[in-house]
mmCIF file of C-alpha atoms in Angstrom:
data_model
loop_
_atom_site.group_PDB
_atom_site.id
_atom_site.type_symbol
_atom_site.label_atom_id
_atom_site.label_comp_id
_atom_site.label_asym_id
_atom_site.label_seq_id
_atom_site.Cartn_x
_atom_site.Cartn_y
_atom_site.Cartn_z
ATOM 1 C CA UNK J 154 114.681 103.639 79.863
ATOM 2 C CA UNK J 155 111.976 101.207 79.452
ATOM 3 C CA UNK J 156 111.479 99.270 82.908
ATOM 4 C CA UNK J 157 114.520 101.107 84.810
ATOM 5 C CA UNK J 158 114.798 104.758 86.294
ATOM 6 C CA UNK J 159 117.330 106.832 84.797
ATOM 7 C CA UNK J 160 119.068 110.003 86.260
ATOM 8 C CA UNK J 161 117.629 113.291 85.267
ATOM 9 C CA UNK J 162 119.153 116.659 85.363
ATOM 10 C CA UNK J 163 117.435 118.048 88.873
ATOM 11 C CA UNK J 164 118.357 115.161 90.314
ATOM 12 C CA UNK J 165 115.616 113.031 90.455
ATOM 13 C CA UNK J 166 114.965 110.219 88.039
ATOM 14 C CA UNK J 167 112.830 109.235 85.587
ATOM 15 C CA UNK J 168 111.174 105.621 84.086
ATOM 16 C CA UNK J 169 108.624 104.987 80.980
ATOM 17 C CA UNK J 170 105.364 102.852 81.804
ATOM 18 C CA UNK J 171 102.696 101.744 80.060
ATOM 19 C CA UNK J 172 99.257 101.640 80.938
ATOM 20 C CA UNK J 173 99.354 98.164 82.290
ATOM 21 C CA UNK J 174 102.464 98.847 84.816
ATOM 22 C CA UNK J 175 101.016 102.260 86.235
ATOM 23 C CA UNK J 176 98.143 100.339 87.100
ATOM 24 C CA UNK J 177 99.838 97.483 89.048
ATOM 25 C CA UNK J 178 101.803 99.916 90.579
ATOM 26 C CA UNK J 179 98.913 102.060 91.567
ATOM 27 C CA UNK J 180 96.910 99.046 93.253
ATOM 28 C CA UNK J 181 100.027 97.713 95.059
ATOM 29 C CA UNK J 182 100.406 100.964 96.785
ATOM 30 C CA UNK J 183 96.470 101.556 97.163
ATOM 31 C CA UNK J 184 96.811 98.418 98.821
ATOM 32 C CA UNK J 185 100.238 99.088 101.088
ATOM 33 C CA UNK J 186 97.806 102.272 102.417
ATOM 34 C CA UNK J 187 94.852 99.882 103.302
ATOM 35 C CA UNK J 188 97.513 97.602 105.305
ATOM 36 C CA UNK J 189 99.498 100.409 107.157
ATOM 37 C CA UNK J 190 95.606 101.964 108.012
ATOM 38 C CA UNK J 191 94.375 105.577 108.176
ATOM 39 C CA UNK J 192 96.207 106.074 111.310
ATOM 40 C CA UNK J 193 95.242 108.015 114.207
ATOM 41 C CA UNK J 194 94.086 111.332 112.906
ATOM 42 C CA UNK J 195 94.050 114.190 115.682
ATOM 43 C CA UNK J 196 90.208 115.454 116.075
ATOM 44 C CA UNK J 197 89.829 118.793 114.960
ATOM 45 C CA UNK J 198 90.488 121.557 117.319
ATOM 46 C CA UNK J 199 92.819 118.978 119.511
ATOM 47 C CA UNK J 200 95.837 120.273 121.469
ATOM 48 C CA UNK J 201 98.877 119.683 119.138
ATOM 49 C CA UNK J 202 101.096 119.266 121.598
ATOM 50 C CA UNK J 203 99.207 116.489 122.894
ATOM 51 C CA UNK J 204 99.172 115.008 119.476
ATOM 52 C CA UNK J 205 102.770 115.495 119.351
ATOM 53 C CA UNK J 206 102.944 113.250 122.164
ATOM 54 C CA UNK J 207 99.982 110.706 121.525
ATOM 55 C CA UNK J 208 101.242 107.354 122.065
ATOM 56 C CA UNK J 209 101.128 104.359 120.164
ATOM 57 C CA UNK J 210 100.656 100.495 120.271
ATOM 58 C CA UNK J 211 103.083 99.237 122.565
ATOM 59 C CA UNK J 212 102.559 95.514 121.319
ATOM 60 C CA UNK J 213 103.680 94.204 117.186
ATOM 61 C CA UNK J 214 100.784 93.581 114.541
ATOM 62 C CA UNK J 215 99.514 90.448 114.495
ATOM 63 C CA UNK J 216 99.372 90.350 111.086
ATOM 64 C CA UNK J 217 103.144 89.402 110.015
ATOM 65 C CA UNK J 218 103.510 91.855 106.697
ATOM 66 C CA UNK J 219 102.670 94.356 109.224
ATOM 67 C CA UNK J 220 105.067 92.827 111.928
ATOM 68 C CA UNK J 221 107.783 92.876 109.128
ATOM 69 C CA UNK J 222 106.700 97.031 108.459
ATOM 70 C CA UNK J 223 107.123 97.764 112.285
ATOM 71 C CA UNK J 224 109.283 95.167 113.754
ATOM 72 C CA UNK J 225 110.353 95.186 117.227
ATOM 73 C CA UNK J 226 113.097 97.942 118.047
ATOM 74 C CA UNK J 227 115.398 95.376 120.004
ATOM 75 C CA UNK J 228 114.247 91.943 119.082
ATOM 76 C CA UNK J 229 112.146 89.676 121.617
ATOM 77 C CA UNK J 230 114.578 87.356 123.320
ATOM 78 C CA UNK J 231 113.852 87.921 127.117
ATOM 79 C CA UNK J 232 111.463 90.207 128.960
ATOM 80 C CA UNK J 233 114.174 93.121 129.279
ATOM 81 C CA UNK J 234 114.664 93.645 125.473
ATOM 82 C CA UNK J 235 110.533 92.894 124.998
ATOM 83 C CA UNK J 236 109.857 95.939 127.486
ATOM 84 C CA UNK J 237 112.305 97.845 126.038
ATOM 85 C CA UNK J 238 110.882 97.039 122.141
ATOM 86 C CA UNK J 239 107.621 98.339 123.706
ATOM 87 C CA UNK J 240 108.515 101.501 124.630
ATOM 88 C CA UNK J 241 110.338 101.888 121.439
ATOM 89 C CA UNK J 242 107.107 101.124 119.325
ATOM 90 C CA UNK J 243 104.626 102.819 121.654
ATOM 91 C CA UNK J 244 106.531 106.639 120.750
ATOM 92 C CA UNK J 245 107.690 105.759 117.085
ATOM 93 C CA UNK J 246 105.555 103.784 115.311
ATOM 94 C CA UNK J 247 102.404 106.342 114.986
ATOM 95 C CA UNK J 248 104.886 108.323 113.210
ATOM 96 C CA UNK J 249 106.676 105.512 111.346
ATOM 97 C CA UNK J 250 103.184 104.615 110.021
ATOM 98 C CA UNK J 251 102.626 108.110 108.920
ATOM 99 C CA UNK J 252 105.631 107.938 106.980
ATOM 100 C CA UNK J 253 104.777 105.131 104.795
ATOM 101 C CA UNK J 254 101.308 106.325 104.407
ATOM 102 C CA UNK J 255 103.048 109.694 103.293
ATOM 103 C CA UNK J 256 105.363 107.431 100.969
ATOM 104 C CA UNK J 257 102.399 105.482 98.878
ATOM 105 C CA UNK J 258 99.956 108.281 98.740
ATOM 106 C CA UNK J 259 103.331 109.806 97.203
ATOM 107 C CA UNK J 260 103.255 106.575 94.420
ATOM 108 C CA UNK J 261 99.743 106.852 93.860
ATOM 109 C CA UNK J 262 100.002 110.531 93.121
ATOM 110 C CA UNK J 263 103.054 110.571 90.602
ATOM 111 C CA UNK J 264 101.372 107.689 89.128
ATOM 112 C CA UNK J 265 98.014 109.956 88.350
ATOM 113 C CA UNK J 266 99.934 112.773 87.411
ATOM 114 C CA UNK J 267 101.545 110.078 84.126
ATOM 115 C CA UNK J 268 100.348 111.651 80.764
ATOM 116 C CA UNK J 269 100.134 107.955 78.326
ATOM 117 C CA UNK J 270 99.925 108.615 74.733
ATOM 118 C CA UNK J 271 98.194 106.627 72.015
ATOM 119 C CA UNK J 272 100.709 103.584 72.404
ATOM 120 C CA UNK J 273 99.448 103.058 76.173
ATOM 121 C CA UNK J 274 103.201 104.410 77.534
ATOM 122 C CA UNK J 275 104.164 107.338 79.695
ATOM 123 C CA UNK J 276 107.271 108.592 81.501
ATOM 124 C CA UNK J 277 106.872 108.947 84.737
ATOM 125 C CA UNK J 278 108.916 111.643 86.208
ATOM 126 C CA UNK J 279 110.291 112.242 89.918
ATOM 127 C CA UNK J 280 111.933 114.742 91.960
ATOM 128 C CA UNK J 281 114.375 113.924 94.111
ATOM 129 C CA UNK J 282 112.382 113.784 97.320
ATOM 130 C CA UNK J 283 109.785 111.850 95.257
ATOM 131 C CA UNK J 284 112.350 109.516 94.409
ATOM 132 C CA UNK J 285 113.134 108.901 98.057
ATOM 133 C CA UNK J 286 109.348 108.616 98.809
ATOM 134 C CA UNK J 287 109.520 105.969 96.102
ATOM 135 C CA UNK J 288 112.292 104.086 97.283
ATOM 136 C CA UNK J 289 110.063 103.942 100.900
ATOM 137 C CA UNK J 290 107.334 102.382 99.714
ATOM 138 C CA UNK J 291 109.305 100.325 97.002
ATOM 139 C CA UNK J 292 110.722 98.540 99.433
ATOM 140 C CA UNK J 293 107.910 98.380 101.751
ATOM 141 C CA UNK J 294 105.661 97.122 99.174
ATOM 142 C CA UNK J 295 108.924 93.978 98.750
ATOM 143 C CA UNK J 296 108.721 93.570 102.527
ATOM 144 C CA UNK J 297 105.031 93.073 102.375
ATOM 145 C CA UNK J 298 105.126 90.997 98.887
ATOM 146 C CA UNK J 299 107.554 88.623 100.698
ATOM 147 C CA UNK J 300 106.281 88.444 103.877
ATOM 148 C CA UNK J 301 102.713 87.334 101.985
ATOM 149 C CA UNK J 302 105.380 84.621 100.125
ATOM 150 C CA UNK J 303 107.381 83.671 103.255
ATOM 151 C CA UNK J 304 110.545 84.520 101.976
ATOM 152 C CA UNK J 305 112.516 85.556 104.966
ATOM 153 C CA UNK J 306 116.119 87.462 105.649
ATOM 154 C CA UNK J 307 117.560 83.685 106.016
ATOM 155 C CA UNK J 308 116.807 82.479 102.655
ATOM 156 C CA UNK J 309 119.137 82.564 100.424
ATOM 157 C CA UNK J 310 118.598 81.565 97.224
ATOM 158 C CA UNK J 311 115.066 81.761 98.059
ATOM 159 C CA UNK J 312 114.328 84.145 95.237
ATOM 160 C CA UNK J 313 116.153 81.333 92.252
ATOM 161 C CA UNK J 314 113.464 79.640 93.333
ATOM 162 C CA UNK J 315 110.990 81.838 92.508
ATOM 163 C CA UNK J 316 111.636 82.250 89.158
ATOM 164 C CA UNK J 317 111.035 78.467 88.366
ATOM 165 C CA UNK J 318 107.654 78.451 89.946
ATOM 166 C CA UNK J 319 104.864 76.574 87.550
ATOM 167 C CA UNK J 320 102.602 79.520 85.670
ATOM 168 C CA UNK J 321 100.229 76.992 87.236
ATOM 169 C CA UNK J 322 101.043 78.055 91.340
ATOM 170 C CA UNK J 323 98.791 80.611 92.266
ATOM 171 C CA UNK J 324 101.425 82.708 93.850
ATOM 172 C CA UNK J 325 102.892 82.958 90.391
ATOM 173 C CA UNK J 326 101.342 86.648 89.735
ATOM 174 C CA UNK J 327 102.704 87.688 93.559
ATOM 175 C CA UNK J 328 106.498 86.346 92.956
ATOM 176 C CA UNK J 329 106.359 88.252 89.374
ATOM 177 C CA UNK J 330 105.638 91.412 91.127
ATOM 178 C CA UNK J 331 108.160 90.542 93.716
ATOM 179 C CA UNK J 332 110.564 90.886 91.283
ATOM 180 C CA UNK J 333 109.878 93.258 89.455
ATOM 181 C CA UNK J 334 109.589 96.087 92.102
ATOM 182 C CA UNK J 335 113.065 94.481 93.040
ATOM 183 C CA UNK J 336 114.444 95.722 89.580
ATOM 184 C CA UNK J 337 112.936 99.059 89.999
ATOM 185 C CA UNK J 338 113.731 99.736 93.777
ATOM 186 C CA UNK J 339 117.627 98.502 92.731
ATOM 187 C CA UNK J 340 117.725 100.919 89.201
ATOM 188 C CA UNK J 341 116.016 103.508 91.192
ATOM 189 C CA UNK J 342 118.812 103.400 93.757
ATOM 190 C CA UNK J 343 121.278 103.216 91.253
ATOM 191 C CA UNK J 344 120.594 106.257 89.663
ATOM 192 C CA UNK J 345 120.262 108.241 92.789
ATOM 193 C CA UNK J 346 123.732 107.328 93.854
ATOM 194 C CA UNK J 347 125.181 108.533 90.361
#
């Protein structure tokens, strides 16, 4: 089980860590909840139905891991589609955003929750709607990761590549947690198809 999630019986799945992992793991998602923001929080006594219908941005991040998080709805190649992909993002992204904040605070709690014994290891242990919170900001945290390393939809082969990078290229540490929440995100969706 060591660096892949297996199946367990309730459905969820389940992966041993050490020390060393669960805290990578921890910062990447402290750090996917810093990008996506705190969000708009409704002031206390609002109307909930007005924060039910509180719009968004109607424009994309300028920041591109955050343009590849909430991409345009309809892409951007004449003014019809841009209006259109600004409608779209002004009523879904609040909630899209609340989503994947829901998603990492979900990684960063299972990750706390880890018991390690005297060997620095711990299984980490997931339900199955925890596993699907996982798989959310998994692959967020990839889309961020390889924004940040400009690998794009187009590239393939882009990721051979990555594996021959120097130990000297200061990316080095960024394309070795590339791929490794690659290997987890694909054994965690293995197992939750099985």
């Amino acid at each position: 089980m060591a660096g892949h999630f297996e199946a367990t019986p309730d459905g969820g799945a389940a992966v041993a860590l050490d020390e060393v992992e669960i805290s990578i793991l921890r910062s990447l998602a402290v750090q996917l909840l810093e990008l996506v923001g705190p969000g708009d929080q409704a002031a206390e006594g609002s109307d909930p139905l007005a924060a039910l219908f509180a719009e968004g941005p109607s424009e994309p991040p300028a920041d591109p891991a955050l343009a590849r998080l909430f991409p345009d709805a309809y892409g951007n190649d004449d003014k019809e589609l841009r209006e259109a992909s600004s409608e779209f993002r002004r009523f879904t992204e609040i909630d899209l955003r609340a989503r994947k904040r829901e998603d990492a605070l979900a990684v960063v709690r299972s990750l706390d929750s880890v018991t390690t014994g005297e060997d620095g290891s711990g299984e980490l242990r997931l339900s199955a709607d925890e596993s699907r919170q996982w798989l959310g900001a998994l692959n967020d945290l990839r889309l961020t990761i390889g924004t940040r390393l400009e690998v794009g939809d187009d590239d393939q082969g882009q990721e051979g590549s990555l594996y021959r990078l120097p130990d000297s290229d200061p990316r080095k540490p960024m394309v070795l947690a590339y791929l490794w929440l690659g290997a987890l995100q694909e054994t965690l969706v293995e197992t939750l198809m099985s």
